[in-house]
């Protein structure tokens, strides 16, 4: 089975339980970033189709919110089971449209399934409180209710799991939701929609609209029917959407950019630190919001860490993610390659030591060599900007205070990592880091049981864990005179 004969490949929007083209027949082409071949086209939908999906979500909301929580959970569990039965098909679509190695794509689909299952279970645990009223003849209740019709906009770097983290808690809470996936990777979203149909999710509860981002976003943000917008993507677009939602005072959840520090102290387990740095930097070819963007290494272990990291990076295998043994796929597009080239040139001009890589890969196209740059300093552009590519800058520091100051010197606050065996230091540094998520002696920070999200300009709200469903619930307070 290749990308084309995949039974879950869809080329139409899924609106109100029906597969539809755009009203004017316009389409967008979806290409494979490894080969540049056209996979299919999807509708270039706009305002009218988005409005239709919102109306369908509003029509479906009344009965979906009254559907018992255990039945909403059961529907999500059926969806999870179907995704599991079709894991290989979903992973192949993901690799074909996004480029990541098949093993990583399978891992992402497993994570999608895990979010579905987690929130299938959480549906039953939505509960309120009976509060102490000021007098005996009054009863105070705090009830939890679904927010209403929701809208979601997702990015291309995790085209499957970013959807599950929004749609599963929304449906579990009793909300209905309209999704606009990224234009470069809409096929995973449509494949999940095909499975939602088979799982018996009622028409209108989950719709997918592909097309013009700006127009669809404006309709979603401007709609009085839509009560919440959940967005994952860049800080720049998140800021714009938050402004657009101000007119209707919508609830917003924003999972935005990051600039993660990865700190290696003198007392770290160096082997473990290198393995984690490799994963935190190079997974998905460095295209993750939680990527180690700045690797800060203490004086005493700088040389030893660098040497070990370089030998691990030289083992990475660049190529088409569909091929066995490939660990590094292509970048998503030419623009991303251009940005990486610019950042490397900037660093070298400012005194950075090119220790390996630093060029487009001989495979050509959107492939770039895994790169390590030593002697990085704050003046280099990647100290402030997300690299979103396979480039690891190494910064040298002397003291704990210096490392903390460097780590916090950014407008972002999503993920941070540090390696140390000193218990006192672990708690001091953990408290001092201004980040939503911290990996201590590990790079593993994201799964369905973890509240994922950032502080500062990395966003608002959390996805996953119990907190993930709260984002889709409102509290209704009742004061009852007996
Ligand atoms: P992006 O350019 O912000 O796009 C994200 C989504 O927003 C896409 O669906 C895009 O549609 C849409 N969009 C773009 N402009 C829009 C507009 N004016 N109105 C409405 N929607 C609009 O980000 P990206 O380059 O795809 O993704 C990478 C970014 O996402 C990075 O900054 C990364 O850190 C962040 N990210 C954050 C998390 C997290 O959980 N914090 C997770 C993953 C990624 P089109 O595709 O059609 O342009």
Coordinates of C-alpha atoms and ligand atoms in Angstrom, one line a residue:
X1 CA 0.0 0.0 0.0
X2 CA 1.5 3.4 -1.0
X3 CA 0.2 6.9 -0.5
X4 CA -2.2 6.7 -3.5
X5 CA -4.0 3.4 -3.0
X6 CA -4.5 4.2 0.7
X7 CA -8.1 3.5 1.7
X8 CA -8.2 6.5 4.0
X9 CA -7.0 9.1 1.4
X10 CA -9.7 11.7 1.0
X11 CA -9.8 14.8 -1.3
X12 CA -12.9 16.5 0.0
X13 CA -14.0 18.5 3.0
X14 CA -16.1 16.7 5.6
X15 CA -19.0 19.1 6.6
X16 CA -22.1 18.0 8.4
X17 CA -21.3 14.4 7.9
X18 CA -21.0 14.8 4.1
X19 CA -17.9 14.8 1.8
X20 CA -18.0 18.1 -0.2
X21 CA -16.0 20.1 -2.7
X22 CA -15.6 23.9 -2.4
X23 CA -18.5 25.8 -3.7
X24 CA -16.5 27.2 -6.6
X25 CA -14.5 24.1 -7.3
X26 CA -11.2 25.7 -6.3
X27 CA -8.5 23.3 -5.0
X28 CA -5.2 23.2 -3.2
X29 CA -2.4 20.8 -4.1
X30 CA -0.9 18.6 -1.4
X31 CA 2.6 17.4 -2.1
X32 CA 5.1 14.9 -0.6
X33 CA 8.0 17.0 0.8
X34 CA 10.4 14.2 0.3
X35 CA 9.7 13.7 -3.4
X36 CA 7.8 16.8 -4.4
X37 CA 5.2 14.6 -6.1
X38 CA 1.5 15.6 -5.9
X39 CA -0.4 13.4 -3.5
X40 CA -3.9 14.8 -4.2
X41 CA -5.9 18.0 -4.1
X42 CA -8.2 19.2 -1.4
X43 CA -10.9 21.9 -1.6
X44 CA -9.9 25.5 -1.3
X45 CA -12.9 26.3 0.8
X46 CA -13.7 29.8 2.1
X47 CA -16.3 31.7 4.1
X48 CA -19.5 30.0 2.9
X49 CA -18.3 26.4 3.6
X50 CA -16.9 27.5 7.0
X51 CA -20.3 29.1 7.9
X52 CA -22.1 25.9 6.8
X53 CA -19.8 23.8 9.1
X54 CA -20.4 26.2 12.0
X55 CA -24.2 26.0 11.4
X56 CA -24.0 22.2 11.3
X57 CA -22.0 22.2 14.6
X58 CA -24.6 24.5 16.2
X59 CA -27.5 22.2 15.0
X60 CA -25.7 19.1 16.4
X61 CA -24.7 20.7 19.7
X62 CA -28.1 20.4 21.4
X63 CA -28.3 16.6 21.1
X64 CA -24.6 15.9 21.5
X65 CA -24.4 17.8 24.8
X66 CA -27.5 15.8 26.1
X67 CA -25.9 12.5 25.0
X68 CA -24.9 10.8 28.2
X69 CA -21.2 11.2 29.0
X70 CA -20.6 7.4 28.9
X71 CA -22.0 7.3 25.3
X72 CA -19.9 10.3 24.2
X73 CA -16.9 8.4 25.7
X74 CA -17.9 5.2 24.0
X75 CA -18.0 7.0 20.6
X76 CA -14.5 8.3 21.2
X77 CA -13.3 4.9 22.2
X78 CA -14.8 3.4 18.9
X79 CA -12.9 6.1 17.0
X80 CA -9.7 5.2 18.9
X81 CA -10.2 1.5 18.1
X82 CA -10.7 2.3 14.4
X83 CA -7.5 4.4 14.4
X84 CA -5.6 1.5 16.0
X85 CA -6.9 -0.9 13.4
X86 CA -5.9 1.5 10.7
X87 CA -2.6 2.6 12.3
X88 CA -0.5 1.7 9.3
X89 CA -2.7 3.5 6.8
X90 CA -2.8 6.7 9.0
X91 CA 1.0 6.6 9.5
X92 CA 1.6 6.2 5.8
X93 CA -0.6 9.2 5.0
X94 CA 1.2 11.2 7.7
X95 CA 4.7 10.4 6.3
X96 CA 3.6 11.1 2.8
X97 CA 2.3 14.6 3.5
X98 CA 4.6 15.7 6.3
X99 CA 7.9 13.9 5.6
X100 CA 8.7 12.4 9.1
X101 CA 10.1 8.9 9.3
X102 CA 7.5 6.2 9.3
X103 CA 8.5 5.1 12.8
X104 CA 7.8 8.6 14.1
X105 CA 4.6 8.7 12.2
X106 CA 3.4 5.5 13.8
X107 CA 4.4 7.0 17.2
X108 CA 2.3 10.1 16.5
X109 CA -0.7 8.0 15.5
X110 CA -0.3 6.0 18.7
X111 CA -0.3 9.4 20.6
X112 CA -3.5 10.4 18.7
X113 CA -5.1 7.1 19.9
X114 CA -3.9 7.7 23.4
X115 CA -5.6 11.1 23.5
X116 CA -8.8 9.7 22.2
X117 CA -8.8 7.0 24.9
X118 CA -7.8 9.4 27.7
X119 CA -10.6 11.8 27.0
X120 CA -13.1 8.9 26.3
X121 CA -12.5 8.1 30.0
X122 CA -12.5 11.7 31.2
X123 CA -16.0 12.2 29.8
X124 CA -17.5 10.3 32.7
X125 CA -15.5 12.3 35.3
X126 CA -17.0 15.7 34.5
X127 CA -18.5 16.7 37.8
X128 CA -19.5 19.8 39.6
X129 CA -19.6 20.8 43.3
X130 CA -22.1 21.4 46.0
X131 CA -20.9 24.5 47.9
X132 CA -21.5 25.9 51.4
X133 CA -24.3 28.4 51.0
X134 CA -24.4 31.3 53.5
X135 CA -27.8 30.1 55.0
X136 CA -29.5 26.8 55.7
X137 CA -32.4 27.6 53.4
X138 CA -30.2 28.0 50.3
X139 CA -28.4 25.5 48.1
X140 CA -25.3 26.5 46.1
X141 CA -24.3 24.4 43.0
X142 CA -21.4 24.7 40.6
X143 CA -22.3 22.8 37.5
X144 CA -20.0 22.0 34.6
X145 CA -21.4 22.5 31.1
X146 CA -19.9 22.3 27.6
X147 CA -18.7 25.6 26.2
X148 CA -20.6 25.1 23.0
X149 CA -19.6 25.2 19.3
X150 CA -15.8 25.3 19.1
X151 CA -13.3 25.9 16.3
X152 CA -9.8 24.6 15.9
X153 CA -6.8 25.5 13.7
X154 CA -3.8 23.1 13.7
X155 CA -0.2 23.2 12.3
X156 CA 1.6 20.9 9.8
X157 CA 4.4 19.5 12.1
X158 CA 2.1 17.1 14.1
X159 CA -0.9 16.8 11.7
X160 CA -2.6 14.0 13.6
X161 CA -1.9 14.4 17.4
X162 CA -2.5 18.2 17.4
X163 CA -6.0 17.4 16.2
X164 CA -6.7 14.7 18.8
X165 CA -5.6 17.0 21.7
X166 CA -8.4 19.4 20.7
X167 CA -11.1 17.3 19.2
X168 CA -11.1 14.5 21.8
X169 CA -11.6 16.8 24.9
X170 CA -14.1 18.9 23.0
X171 CA -16.3 15.9 22.1
X172 CA -15.9 14.4 25.6
X173 CA -17.1 17.6 27.2
X174 CA -20.2 17.7 24.9
X175 CA -19.0 20.4 22.5
X176 CA -19.1 20.2 18.7
X177 CA -16.1 21.4 16.7
X178 CA -15.0 22.6 13.3
X179 CA -11.4 22.0 12.3
X180 CA -9.2 23.8 9.8
X181 CA -6.0 21.7 9.4
X182 CA -2.8 23.1 7.9
X183 CA -2.9 23.4 4.1
X184 CA 0.4 21.4 3.7
X185 CA -0.9 18.5 5.8
X186 CA -4.7 18.2 5.5
X187 CA -4.8 14.5 4.7
X188 CA -4.3 13.2 8.2
X189 CA -7.3 15.3 9.3
X190 CA -9.5 14.0 6.5
X191 CA -8.4 10.4 7.2
X192 CA -9.5 10.9 10.9
X193 CA -12.8 12.4 9.7
X194 CA -13.4 9.2 7.6
X195 CA -12.9 7.1 10.7
X196 CA -15.1 9.4 12.8
X197 CA -17.9 8.7 10.3
X198 CA -17.3 4.9 10.7
X199 CA -17.2 5.3 14.5
X200 CA -20.8 6.8 14.4
X201 CA -19.9 10.3 15.5
X202 CA -23.1 12.2 14.5
X203 CA -23.1 14.5 11.6
X204 CA -22.0 18.1 12.4
X205 CA -20.3 17.1 15.7
X206 CA -16.9 17.1 13.9
X207 CA -16.3 18.8 10.6
X208 CA -13.1 19.5 8.6
X209 CA -12.8 22.5 6.4
X210 CA -9.7 22.9 4.2
X211 CA -8.8 26.1 2.4
X212 CA -7.9 29.7 2.7
X213 CA -6.5 30.1 6.2
X214 CA -7.1 33.8 6.5
X215 CA -10.7 33.7 5.4
X216 CA -11.6 30.6 7.4
X217 CA -9.9 32.0 10.5
X218 CA -11.8 35.3 10.1
X219 CA -15.1 33.5 9.9
X220 CA -14.3 31.3 12.9
X221 CA -13.1 34.2 15.0
X222 CA -15.9 36.6 14.0
X223 CA -18.7 34.1 14.5
X224 CA -21.0 34.7 17.5
X225 CA -22.0 31.0 17.3
X226 CA -18.4 29.8 17.9
X227 CA -17.8 30.1 21.7
X228 CA -14.2 29.0 21.7
X229 CA -11.1 28.9 19.4
X230 CA -8.3 26.5 20.0
X231 CA -5.2 27.2 18.0
X232 CA -1.8 25.5 17.7
X233 CA 0.8 27.3 15.5
X234 CA 3.1 30.3 15.5
X235 CA 3.0 33.1 18.1
X236 CA 2.6 35.6 15.2
X237 CA -0.7 34.0 14.0
X238 CA -1.8 33.3 17.6
X239 CA -1.6 37.0 18.4
X240 CA -3.6 37.8 15.3
X241 CA -6.4 35.3 16.1
X242 CA -6.6 36.5 19.7
X243 CA -7.2 40.0 18.4
X244 CA -9.8 38.7 16.0
X245 CA -11.6 36.8 18.8
X246 CA -11.8 40.0 21.0
X247 CA -14.9 41.2 19.1
X248 CA -17.0 38.3 20.3
X249 CA -15.2 37.7 23.7
X250 CA -14.4 34.1 22.8
X251 CA -12.5 31.7 25.0
X252 CA -9.1 31.1 23.4
X253 CA -6.6 28.4 23.9
X254 CA -3.2 29.0 22.3
X255 CA -0.4 26.6 21.9
X256 CA 2.3 28.7 20.3
X257 CA 6.0 28.8 19.5
X258 CA 8.9 28.0 21.8
X259 CA 12.7 28.5 22.3
X260 CA 13.6 25.7 24.6
X261 CA 16.8 25.7 26.5
X262 CA 18.5 22.4 27.1
X263 CA 20.9 22.8 30.0
X264 CA 23.7 20.3 30.7
X265 CA 25.4 20.8 34.1
X266 CA 28.8 19.5 35.1
X267 CA 27.3 16.8 37.2
X268 CA 24.9 15.4 34.5
X269 CA 24.9 11.9 33.3
X270 CA 26.5 12.8 30.0
X271 CA 25.4 9.7 28.0
X272 CA 21.8 10.3 29.0
X273 CA 22.0 14.0 28.3
X274 CA 23.4 13.3 24.8
X275 CA 20.7 10.8 24.0
X276 CA 18.0 13.2 25.2
X277 CA 19.6 16.2 23.4
X278 CA 19.6 14.2 20.2
X279 CA 15.8 13.4 20.5
X280 CA 14.8 16.8 21.7
X281 CA 16.7 18.5 18.9
X282 CA 16.5 16.2 15.8
X283 CA 13.2 14.4 16.1
X284 CA 10.9 15.5 13.3
X285 CA 14.0 17.1 11.7
X286 CA 13.9 19.7 14.4
X287 CA 10.4 20.9 13.5
X288 CA 8.8 20.9 17.0
X289 CA 7.6 23.6 19.3
X290 CA 9.3 21.8 22.2
X291 CA 12.6 21.4 20.3
X292 CA 15.9 22.1 22.1
X293 CA 16.6 25.4 20.4
X294 CA 19.6 26.3 22.6
X295 CA 21.8 23.7 24.2
X296 CA 23.6 25.3 27.2
X297 CA 26.6 23.3 28.4
X298 CA 28.7 24.0 31.5
X299 CA 32.4 24.6 31.1
X300 CA 33.6 21.4 32.8
X301 CA 31.8 19.1 30.4
X302 CA 31.5 21.3 27.3
X303 CA 34.2 19.4 25.3
X304 CA 33.2 15.9 26.4
X305 CA 29.5 16.6 25.7
X306 CA 30.3 18.1 22.3
X307 CA 32.3 15.2 21.2
X308 CA 29.6 12.7 22.2
X309 CA 26.9 14.7 20.6
X310 CA 28.9 15.0 17.3
X311 CA 29.4 11.2 17.1
X312 CA 25.7 10.6 17.7
X313 CA 24.6 13.3 15.1
X314 CA 26.9 11.7 12.5
X315 CA 24.9 8.5 12.9
X316 CA 21.7 10.2 11.8
X317 CA 20.3 9.0 8.5
X318 CA 18.8 11.6 6.2
X319 CA 16.3 10.5 3.5
X320 CA 12.7 9.8 2.5
X321 CA 10.8 9.0 5.7
X322 CA 9.0 6.2 3.9
X323 CA 12.3 4.2 3.6
X324 CA 13.5 2.0 6.4
X325 CA 16.4 3.2 8.6
X326 CA 15.8 6.9 7.8
X327 CA 15.8 9.0 11.0
X328 CA 15.7 12.5 9.4
X329 CA 13.1 13.4 6.8
X330 CA 13.0 16.6 4.7
X331 CA 12.0 20.0 5.9
X332 CA 8.4 20.9 5.2
X333 CA 9.2 23.4 2.3
X334 CA 11.7 25.6 0.5
X335 CA 11.0 28.5 2.8
X336 CA 12.0 26.4 5.8
X337 CA 15.3 25.4 4.1
X338 CA 16.0 29.0 3.3
X339 CA 15.4 30.1 7.0
X340 CA 17.8 27.4 8.3
X341 CA 20.4 28.5 5.8
X342 CA 20.0 32.1 6.9
X343 CA 20.3 31.2 10.6
X344 CA 23.5 29.1 10.0
X345 CA 25.1 31.9 8.0
X346 CA 24.2 34.4 10.6
X347 CA 25.8 32.3 13.4
X348 CA 29.0 31.6 11.4
X349 CA 29.3 35.3 10.6
X350 CA 29.1 36.0 14.3
X351 CA 31.8 33.6 15.3
X352 CA 29.9 30.3 15.6
X353 CA 32.0 27.1 14.9
X354 CA 30.5 24.8 12.3
X355 CA 31.2 21.4 13.9
X356 CA 29.2 19.3 11.4
X357 CA 26.7 19.8 8.7
X358 CA 25.8 23.4 7.7
X359 CA 24.7 22.7 4.1
X360 CA 21.8 21.4 2.1
X361 CA 22.1 17.7 1.9
X362 CA 23.4 16.0 -1.3
X363 CA 19.9 14.5 -1.8
X364 CA 18.9 18.0 -2.8
X365 CA 15.2 19.1 -2.5
X366 CA 14.1 19.9 1.0
X367 CA 16.8 17.9 2.8
X368 CA 19.3 19.6 5.1
X369 CA 22.3 18.1 6.9
X370 CA 22.1 17.6 10.6
X371 CA 24.2 20.5 11.9
X372 CA 26.0 21.3 15.2
X373 CA 27.4 24.8 15.9
X374 CA 29.8 25.5 18.8
X375 CA 30.5 28.7 20.6
X376 CA 27.0 30.1 20.1
X377 CA 26.3 33.4 21.8
X378 CA 23.1 35.5 22.5
X379 CA 23.8 37.8 19.6
X380 CA 23.0 35.1 17.1
X381 CA 19.5 35.1 15.6
X382 CA 18.6 31.6 16.8
X383 CA 19.0 32.8 20.4
X384 CA 15.7 34.6 19.9
X385 CA 14.0 32.8 17.0
X386 CA 12.7 29.2 16.6
X387 CA 15.1 27.3 14.3
X388 CA 12.5 24.7 13.2
X389 CA 15.3 22.7 11.5
X390 CA 18.1 20.2 12.3
X391 CA 20.6 22.7 13.8
X392 CA 22.0 22.4 17.3
X393 CA 23.7 25.5 18.7
X394 CA 25.9 24.9 21.7
X395 CA 26.4 27.7 24.3
X396 CA 29.0 27.6 27.0
X397 CA 28.3 28.8 30.6
X398 CA 30.1 28.8 33.9
X399 CA 27.6 29.1 36.8
X400 CA 24.1 28.0 37.6
X401 CA 22.9 31.6 37.8
X402 CA 24.3 32.3 34.4
X403 CA 22.5 29.2 32.9
X404 CA 19.2 30.3 34.4
X405 CA 19.6 33.8 33.2
X406 CA 20.4 32.6 29.7
X407 CA 17.6 30.1 29.7
X408 CA 14.9 32.7 30.7
X409 CA 16.2 35.3 28.3
X410 CA 13.4 34.8 25.7
X411 CA 9.8 36.0 25.1
X412 CA 8.8 32.3 24.9
X413 CA 8.1 29.9 27.8
X414 CA 7.0 26.5 26.5
X415 CA 9.5 23.7 27.3
X416 CA 12.9 23.6 29.0
X417 CA 15.1 20.7 29.8
X418 CA 18.1 20.2 32.2
X419 CA 20.4 17.5 33.3
X420 CA 21.9 17.3 36.8
X421 CA 22.3 14.7 39.5
X422 CA 22.4 17.2 42.3
X423 CA 19.0 17.2 44.1
X424 CA 19.4 20.7 45.5
X425 CA 20.2 22.0 42.1
X426 CA 17.3 20.1 40.5
X427 CA 14.8 22.0 42.7
X428 CA 16.5 25.4 42.5
X429 CA 16.6 25.3 38.7
X430 CA 13.1 23.8 38.4
X431 CA 11.7 26.7 40.4
X432 CA 13.7 29.4 38.6
X433 CA 12.8 28.3 35.0
X434 CA 10.0 30.4 33.5
X435 CA 8.4 27.6 31.4
X436 CA 5.2 25.7 31.2
X437 CA 6.9 22.3 31.0
X438 CA 10.3 21.2 32.3
X439 CA 12.1 17.9 31.5
X440 CA 14.5 17.0 34.4
X441 CA 17.0 14.4 33.2
X442 CA 14.6 13.5 30.4
X443 CA 13.3 14.9 27.1
X444 CA 9.9 13.1 27.6
X445 CA 7.4 15.7 28.5
X446 CA 4.4 15.2 26.2
X447 CA 1.7 12.5 26.5
X448 CA -2.0 12.3 27.2
X449 CA -1.5 12.4 31.0
X450 CA 0.7 15.5 30.9
X451 CA -0.8 19.1 31.0
X452 CA 0.9 20.5 27.9
X453 CA 1.3 24.2 27.3
X454 CA 3.3 27.3 27.8
X455 CA 3.7 30.6 29.7
X456 CA 4.7 34.1 28.4
X457 CA 4.3 34.4 24.6
X458 CA 4.1 30.6 24.2
X459 CA 0.4 30.6 24.8
X460 CA -2.6 30.2 27.0
X461 CA -4.3 27.0 28.4
X462 CA -3.2 23.4 28.6
X463 CA -3.9 20.3 26.5
X464 CA -3.9 16.7 27.8
X465 CA -4.4 15.6 31.4
X466 CA -7.5 16.6 33.5
X467 CA -6.8 20.3 32.6
X468 CA -7.3 19.5 28.9
X469 CA -11.0 18.9 29.3
X470 CA -11.5 21.9 31.5
X471 CA -10.7 24.1 28.5
X472 CA -14.0 22.9 26.9
X473 CA -16.2 23.4 30.0
X474 CA -17.9 26.4 31.6
X475 CA -19.0 26.6 35.2
X476 CA -22.7 27.5 35.8
X477 CA -23.4 28.6 39.3
X478 CA -26.9 28.1 40.8
X479 CA -28.2 29.6 44.0
X480 CA -31.4 27.7 44.9
X481 CA -33.8 29.1 47.6
X482 CA -35.4 26.2 49.4
Ligands
LIG1 P1 1.4 28.9 11.4 O1 1.9 29.5 10.2 O2 1.0 29.7 12.6 O3 0.1 28.0 11.0 C1 -0.6 27.2 11.9 C2 -2.0 27.1 11.4 O4 -2.6 28.4 11.3 C3 -2.2 26.5 10.0 O5 -3.3 25.8 9.9 C4 -2.3 27.8 9.1 O6 -2.9 27.5 7.9 C5 -3.1 28.6 10.0 N1 -3.0 30.1 9.7 C6 -2.0 30.7 9.2 N2 -2.3 32.0 9.0 C7 -3.5 32.2 9.5 C8 -4.4 33.3 9.6 N3 -4.1 34.5 9.2 N4 -5.7 33.1 10.1 C9 -6.0 31.8 10.5 N5 -5.2 30.7 10.4 C10 -4.0 30.9 9.9 O7 2.4 27.8 12.1 P2 3.1 26.6 11.3 O8 4.3 27.1 10.6 O9 2.1 25.8 10.6 O10 3.5 25.7 12.6 C11 4.7 25.9 13.3 C12 4.5 26.7 14.5 O11 3.6 26.0 15.4 C13 5.7 26.9 15.3 O12 5.8 28.2 15.8 C14 5.6 25.9 16.4 O13 6.3 26.2 17.6 C15 4.1 26.0 16.7 N6 3.6 24.8 17.4 C16 3.2 24.9 18.7 C17 2.8 23.8 19.4 C18 2.4 23.8 20.8 O14 1.7 22.9 21.3 N7 2.8 24.9 21.5 C19 2.7 22.5 18.7 C20 3.1 22.4 17.4 C21 3.5 23.6 16.7 P3 -2.2 27.3 6.5 O15 -1.5 26.0 6.7 O16 -3.2 27.2 5.6 O17 -1.2 28.4 6.3

